[in-house]
Amino acid sequence: MSDKKKISVAIIGTNGLPGRYGGWDQLMENLTVKLVDDYQFYVYTSSHDAQPGLKTHNGAVLNIVKLKANGYQSVVYDAWSMVHASRKYDVLLVLGTSGCIFLPLIKFFCKKKIILNPDGAEWKRGKWNKYIKRFLHISESFGVRYADRVISDNKVMQDYFKDHYNVESSLIAYGGDNASKVELTDTTQETYGITAGSYAFKVCRIEPENNIELVLKAFQNKSTRLIIVGNWKNSSFGQRMREQFATSNNITMLDAIYDQTKLDELRSNCGIYVHGHSVGGTNPSLVEAMNLGLCCLVFDVDYNRETTEYSAHYFKSLEELDELVESFNRSTLKTAETRVSMKEIAERRYSWQHVISQYSAEIK
């Protein structure tokens, strides 16, 4: 092994490490594991999510920030992290744009390489009021224009950055092969009243733009059981949805599951996977479902069509989703054909090894 000093890379803008099961969590886990011999990583981690006393993870040094990584504090969290990192490390990998409104100032005072993955267009999310949307839009524009390199996770986002900002970006999606097939145990079958292939499944953040209410309504009076996993307690919207559909006997609403094996047991054995995301680029939960070879019912937006290469089943309304579920009940939905297509696309496009090699090329 060479004695040459490793390039130091700061990862900024997330809750930090150890990761859970979100796209950026999996990205950080895979970057720090697969590139530990090539780079020295420093991951900015919120004190609200950090494990007490943990200072390193996968060889990465954890820089603890005494702020929340989400909500209004995220702007200060990201900005402080960028300023601190710009004085110490060679490369700044910034995930998200909420703190990028300060990027022109940071670029003025330092010449460090800054790589930005804006994720989806955060300012389009329905949960924000018009003032927050305006702020996030401005912050996005500063980030995309002032970063040295921009990474798009979806061809639609790549075209958006080119059309709106005249900025060329590298197309790098997410991996999905962290998800794996896990046999459905007798205990799980008895607990939820399910058998392999008999039920629908969905995992996501419980937010309006993920079409939670539409999905719940579609299954409210169906014979097919829906198991939906998410952070119901974190918002008034989630609490309202849980209360509104609590009496639906065929809908099981579970809190977030951070154990990958337990999550995959429920996910990998479903008959249909429902993906309701309407905002963002390539959604990690969708490529994980594709990697598992699931029959995907997907909300009909250009991001999702691009991710699935127009080979999934699409819905844009309650009526369309209702018909897809009824087709599944009648055994007329082409589940086997869709499973094969989803698996083939995932193996070709969404492996973590491929994704990480692309990130390494950007960092060098």
Coordinates of C-alpha atoms in Angstrom, one line a residue, residues 20-21 256-265 267:
R20 CA -30.2 3.9 8.3
Y21 CA -32.0 3.0 5.1
A256 CA -40.2 3.2 10.5
I257 CA -38.1 0.0 10.5
Y258 CA -34.4 0.6 10.6
D259 CA -33.4 -3.1 10.7
Q260 CA -32.6 -3.9 7.0
T261 CA -33.4 -7.6 7.4
K262 CA -36.8 -7.0 9.0
L263 CA -37.6 -4.4 6.4
D264 CA -36.6 -6.7 3.6
E265 CA -38.6 -9.6 5.0
R267 CA -40.7 -5.9 1.4

